[in-house]
Amino acid sequence: MTDQELQRLVETISERDFGKPFRHQAVFNARLKTTGGRYHLKDHHIDINPKMLTEFGESTLEGIIKHELCHYHLHLAGYSGQHRTKAFQQLLKSVGGLRYAPRLATQSKRKPKRILIYQCEQCGQRFVRQRRVDTTKFVCSRCVVGYCCCRFVRHRKK
């Protein structure tokens, strides 16, 4: 599907389901990674994630377009188009739009957390951290030695 076909689809959905014309631009934006679409308040154009069409099909794409058109029409009518408002939720339900975009396959794989373990050479106290600690600046809080006595033991992935 091209940007021109997307534009025509958005215009027809707007006329059919909302009874109002869509007079701005709708384009595919491949830089969207975690969301199905985005409505821009300043210039009123709509960005759609092209992966929603390729991975989930046209019915999901229509649901996302309806969601973004809810933001669009409420904002132009002078109402708040935020997700938490009753007006948005009622309009979205009445037109049958999607509340959430489905999770993409590339989204589900998270990097495991890196956990660093430091151990005091004097008392043996262990410190578990997610961020690196500069052992030249920080000392053990248990034995409060005036010089650095902690050393890096190992890191593991959780």
Coordinates of C-alpha atoms in Angstrom, one line a residue:
M1 CA 0.0 0.0 0.0
T2 CA 1.3 3.4 -0.9
D3 CA 0.9 6.7 0.8
Q4 CA -1.7 7.8 -1.7
E5 CA -3.8 4.6 -1.1
L6 CA -3.4 5.2 2.7
Q7 CA -4.6 8.8 2.2
R8 CA -7.7 7.6 0.3
L9 CA -8.4 4.9 2.9
V10 CA -8.2 7.4 5.8
E11 CA -10.5 9.8 3.9
T12 CA -13.1 7.1 3.3
I13 CA -13.0 5.8 6.9
S14 CA -13.4 9.3 8.1
E15 CA -16.5 10.0 5.9
R16 CA -18.0 6.6 6.5
D17 CA -17.6 6.2 10.3
F18 CA -17.3 9.8 11.6
G19 CA -19.4 11.6 9.0
K20 CA -16.7 14.3 8.7
P21 CA -14.0 14.8 6.1
F22 CA -10.3 14.3 6.7
R23 CA -8.6 17.3 5.2
H24 CA -5.0 16.7 6.2
Q25 CA -2.3 14.3 5.3
A26 CA -1.9 10.6 6.3
V27 CA 1.5 8.9 5.6
F28 CA 3.3 5.8 6.5
N29 CA 6.2 6.4 8.9
A30 CA 8.7 3.5 9.2
R31 CA 10.5 5.1 12.1
L32 CA 7.6 4.3 14.5
K33 CA 8.7 1.3 16.5
T34 CA 6.4 0.8 19.5
T35 CA 3.1 2.4 18.4
G36 CA 0.6 1.8 15.7
G37 CA 0.2 5.5 14.7
R38 CA 0.5 9.1 15.8
Y39 CA -1.6 12.2 15.4
H40 CA 0.3 15.5 15.3
L41 CA -1.5 18.4 17.1
K42 CA 0.4 21.2 15.3
D43 CA -0.2 20.3 11.7
H44 CA -3.0 17.7 12.1
H45 CA -1.3 15.0 10.0
I46 CA -1.3 11.3 10.9
D47 CA 1.6 8.9 10.8
I48 CA 0.9 5.2 10.5
N49 CA 3.3 2.4 11.3
P50 CA 3.6 0.3 8.0
K51 CA 4.4 -2.9 10.0
M52 CA 0.8 -2.9 11.3
L53 CA -0.3 -3.6 7.8
T54 CA 2.4 -6.1 6.9
E55 CA 2.2 -8.1 10.1
F56 CA -1.5 -7.9 11.1
G57 CA -3.5 -7.1 8.0
E58 CA -5.9 -4.5 6.9
S59 CA -8.5 -4.9 9.7
T60 CA -5.9 -4.0 12.3
L61 CA -4.8 -1.1 10.1
E62 CA -8.4 0.2 10.0
G63 CA -8.7 0.0 13.8
I64 CA -5.5 2.0 14.2
I65 CA -6.7 4.6 11.7
K66 CA -10.0 4.9 13.5
H67 CA -8.1 5.4 16.8
E68 CA -6.0 8.3 15.2
L69 CA -9.1 9.8 13.6
C70 CA -10.7 9.9 17.1
H71 CA -7.8 12.1 18.2
Y72 CA -8.1 14.1 15.0
H73 CA -11.8 14.9 15.1
L74 CA -12.0 15.5 18.9
H75 CA -9.0 17.9 18.7
L76 CA -10.5 19.9 15.7
A77 CA -13.9 20.0 17.5
G78 CA -12.2 21.7 20.5
Y79 CA -12.3 18.7 22.9
S80 CA -9.4 17.0 24.6
G81 CA -8.3 14.0 22.5
Q82 CA -6.4 12.3 25.3
H83 CA -6.9 8.6 25.9
R84 CA -8.3 9.0 29.4
T85 CA -11.2 11.3 28.6
K86 CA -14.8 9.9 28.4
A87 CA -15.4 11.6 25.0
F88 CA -12.4 9.8 23.5
Q89 CA -13.4 6.4 24.9
Q90 CA -17.0 6.7 23.9
L91 CA -16.1 7.8 20.3
L92 CA -13.5 5.1 19.9
K93 CA -16.1 2.5 21.1
S94 CA -18.8 3.8 18.8
V95 CA -16.6 3.6 15.7
G96 CA -15.0 0.3 16.6
G97 CA -11.4 1.5 16.8
L98 CA -8.5 -0.2 18.5
R99 CA -7.7 0.9 22.0
Y100 CA -4.1 -0.5 21.8
A101 CA -1.9 -1.5 18.9
P102 CA -0.9 -5.1 18.9
R103 CA 2.6 -5.9 19.9
L104 CA 5.1 -6.4 17.1
A105 CA 7.3 -9.4 16.9
T106 CA 10.4 -7.3 17.1
Q107 CA 9.1 -5.6 20.2
S108 CA 8.7 -8.7 22.4
K109 CA 12.4 -9.5 22.6
R110 CA 13.9 -7.5 25.5
K111 CA 17.5 -7.4 26.4
P112 CA 18.3 -9.1 29.7
K113 CA 19.3 -6.8 32.5
R114 CA 22.9 -6.6 33.4
I115 CA 23.6 -7.0 37.1
L116 CA 26.9 -6.0 38.6
I117 CA 28.1 -7.5 41.9
Y118 CA 30.8 -5.7 44.0
Q119 CA 32.3 -7.2 47.1
C120 CA 34.2 -5.5 49.9
E121 CA 37.7 -7.0 50.5
Q122 CA 37.6 -6.2 54.2
C123 CA 34.2 -7.4 55.4
G124 CA 32.9 -9.4 52.5
Q125 CA 29.7 -7.4 52.0
R126 CA 28.2 -7.7 48.6
F127 CA 26.6 -4.9 46.6
V128 CA 24.3 -5.7 43.7
R129 CA 23.9 -2.8 41.2
Q130 CA 22.6 -2.3 37.7
R131 CA 24.9 0.6 36.9
R132 CA 28.7 0.7 37.2
V133 CA 30.1 2.1 40.4
D134 CA 33.4 4.0 40.4
T135 CA 35.3 2.2 43.1
T136 CA 37.8 5.0 43.3
K137 CA 35.1 7.4 44.7
F138 CA 32.8 5.1 46.7
V139 CA 33.6 3.1 49.8
C140 CA 31.9 0.2 51.7
S141 CA 29.0 1.5 53.8
R142 CA 29.3 -1.4 56.3
C143 CA 32.9 -1.1 57.5
V144 CA 33.3 2.6 56.4
V145 CA 36.9 2.2 55.5
G146 CA 38.6 5.5 54.5
Y147 CA 40.0 4.0 51.3
C148 CA 38.3 2.0 48.6
C149 CA 38.1 -1.6 49.5
C150 CA 35.5 -2.8 47.1
R151 CA 36.3 -4.7 44.0
F152 CA 34.3 -5.9 41.1
V153 CA 33.4 -9.5 41.4
R154 CA 31.3 -10.4 38.4
H155 CA 28.3 -9.5 36.4
R156 CA 25.4 -11.7 35.4
K157 CA 22.4 -11.4 33.1
K158 CA 19.0 -11.7 34.6

